[in-house]
PDB file of C-alpha atoms in Angstrom:
ATOM      1  CA  UNK A 313     -11.521 -18.806 -16.832  1.00  0.00           C
ATOM      2  CA  UNK A 314      -8.302 -18.221 -18.741  1.00  0.00           C
ATOM      3  CA  UNK A 315      -8.577 -14.452 -18.466  1.00  0.00           C
ATOM      4  CA  UNK A 316      -9.298 -14.708 -14.735  1.00  0.00           C
ATOM      5  CA  UNK A 317      -6.295 -16.971 -14.220  1.00  0.00           C
ATOM      6  CA  UNK A 318      -4.036 -14.587 -16.120  1.00  0.00           C
ATOM      7  CA  UNK A 319      -5.392 -11.595 -14.177  1.00  0.00           C
ATOM      8  CA  UNK A 320      -4.781 -13.252 -10.805  1.00  0.00           C
ATOM      9  CA  UNK A 321      -1.308 -14.362 -11.890  1.00  0.00           C
ATOM     10  CA  UNK A 322      -0.351 -10.884 -13.063  1.00  0.00           C
ATOM     11  CA  UNK A 323      -1.696  -9.366  -9.854  1.00  0.00           C
ATOM     12  CA  UNK A 324       0.395 -11.772  -7.792  1.00  0.00           C
ATOM     13  CA  UNK A 325       3.510 -10.984  -9.823  1.00  0.00           C
ATOM     14  CA  UNK A 326       2.922  -7.237  -9.540  1.00  0.00           C
ATOM     15  CA  UNK A 327       2.585  -7.528  -5.760  1.00  0.00           C
ATOM     16  CA  UNK A 328       5.346 -10.046  -5.095  1.00  0.00           C
ATOM     17  CA  UNK A 329       8.121  -9.031  -7.510  1.00  0.00           C
ATOM     18  CA  UNK A 330       9.011  -5.710  -5.810  1.00  0.00           C
ATOM     19  CA  UNK A 331       8.938  -7.377  -2.388  1.00  0.00           C
ATOM     20  CA  UNK A 332      11.185 -10.202  -3.585  1.00  0.00           C
ATOM     21  CA  UNK A 333      13.679  -7.932  -5.314  1.00  0.00           C
ATOM     22  CA  UNK A 334      13.729  -5.550  -2.347  1.00  0.00           C
ATOM     23  CA  UNK A 335      14.347  -8.418   0.056  1.00  0.00           C
ATOM     24  CA  UNK A 336      17.168  -9.753  -2.116  1.00  0.00           C
ATOM     25  CA  UNK A 337      18.845  -6.340  -2.237  1.00  0.00           C
ATOM     26  CA  UNK A 338      18.435  -5.911   1.523  1.00  0.00           C
ATOM     27  CA  UNK A 339      19.927  -9.335   2.297  1.00  0.00           C
ATOM     28  CA  UNK A 340      22.857  -8.992  -0.102  1.00  0.00           C
ATOM     29  CA  UNK A 341      23.928  -5.415   0.525  1.00  0.00           C
ATOM     30  CA  UNK A 342      22.487  -3.897   3.701  1.00  0.00           C
ATOM     31  CA  UNK A 343      21.557  -6.517   6.307  1.00  0.00           C
ATOM     32  CA  UNK A 344      24.038  -7.666   8.948  1.00  0.00           C
ATOM     33  CA  UNK A 345      25.451 -11.150   8.333  1.00  0.00           C
ATOM     34  CA  UNK A 346      23.537 -12.776  11.169  1.00  0.00           C
ATOM     35  CA  UNK A 347      20.217 -11.351   9.967  1.00  0.00           C
ATOM     36  CA  UNK A 348      20.892 -12.315   6.353  1.00  0.00           C
ATOM     37  CA  UNK A 349      21.772 -15.848   7.458  1.00  0.00           C
ATOM     38  CA  UNK A 350      18.575 -16.087   9.515  1.00  0.00           C
ATOM     39  CA  UNK A 351      16.421 -14.846   6.627  1.00  0.00           C
ATOM     40  CA  UNK A 352      18.072 -17.225   4.167  1.00  0.00           C
ATOM     41  CA  UNK A 353      17.329 -20.166   6.471  1.00  0.00           C
ATOM     42  CA  UNK A 354      13.705 -19.077   6.885  1.00  0.00           C
ATOM     43  CA  UNK A 355      13.258 -18.632   3.130  1.00  0.00           C
ATOM     44  CA  UNK A 356      14.792 -22.073   2.554  1.00  0.00           C
ATOM     45  CA  UNK A 357      12.310 -23.638   4.963  1.00  0.00           C
ATOM     46  CA  UNK A 358       9.387 -21.871   3.296  1.00  0.00           C
ATOM     47  CA  UNK A 359      10.610 -22.950  -0.152  1.00  0.00           C
ATOM     48  CA  UNK A 360      10.550 -26.577   0.973  1.00  0.00           C
ATOM     49  CA  UNK A 361       6.845 -26.491   1.845  1.00  0.00           C
ATOM     50  CA  UNK A 362       4.572 -27.554  -1.045  1.00  0.00           C
ATOM     51  CA  UNK A 363       2.256 -24.850  -2.363  1.00  0.00           C
ATOM     52  CA  UNK A 364      -0.760 -27.079  -1.708  1.00  0.00           C
ATOM     53  CA  UNK A 365      -0.034 -26.815   2.022  1.00  0.00           C
ATOM     54  CA  UNK A 366      -0.075 -23.022   1.795  1.00  0.00           C
ATOM     55  CA  UNK A 367      -3.388 -23.193  -0.081  1.00  0.00           C
ATOM     56  CA  UNK A 368      -4.967 -25.458   2.516  1.00  0.00           C
ATOM     57  CA  UNK A 369      -3.675 -23.213   5.293  1.00  0.00           C
ATOM     58  CA  UNK A 370      -5.190 -20.205   3.538  1.00  0.00           C
ATOM     59  CA  UNK A 371      -8.577 -21.911   3.244  1.00  0.00           C
ATOM     60  CA  UNK A 372      -8.535 -23.131   6.843  1.00  0.00           C
ATOM     61  CA  UNK A 373      -7.130 -20.007   8.541  1.00  0.00           C
ATOM     62  CA  UNK A 374      -7.241 -16.921   6.324  1.00  0.00           C
ATOM     63  CA  UNK A 375     -10.646 -17.444   4.721  1.00  0.00           C
ATOM     64  CA  UNK A 376     -12.578 -17.549   8.041  1.00  0.00           C
ATOM     65  CA  UNK A 377     -10.783 -14.390   9.192  1.00  0.00           C
ATOM     66  CA  UNK A 378     -11.679 -12.573   5.960  1.00  0.00           C
ATOM     67  CA  UNK A 379     -15.280 -13.801   6.185  1.00  0.00           C
ATOM     68  CA  UNK A 380     -15.539 -12.545   9.757  1.00  0.00           C
ATOM     69  CA  UNK A 381     -14.136  -9.116   8.892  1.00  0.00           C
ATOM     70  CA  UNK A 382     -16.167  -8.757   5.714  1.00  0.00           C
ATOM     71  CA  UNK A 383     -19.159  -6.417   5.899  1.00  0.00           C
ATOM     72  CA  UNK A 384     -21.126  -8.880   3.727  1.00  0.00           C
ATOM     73  CA  UNK A 385     -20.394 -11.915   5.945  1.00  0.00           C
TER      74      UNK A 385
END
């Protein structure tokens, strides 16, 4: 279980770190002020939502979609 947890964690970091750094660079250096302000507000709202809520949403919404699209389901 420990190895599986570490593998999933590393996979999430590998996928999310470039997106996060790229978004930060975009917002700080390239985006217009109004767009950067809008994105910062949206990120602040998302940061205020507990991770358990995202997990429950994933189980209730994403999992049935994946099961429906899966060739095994």
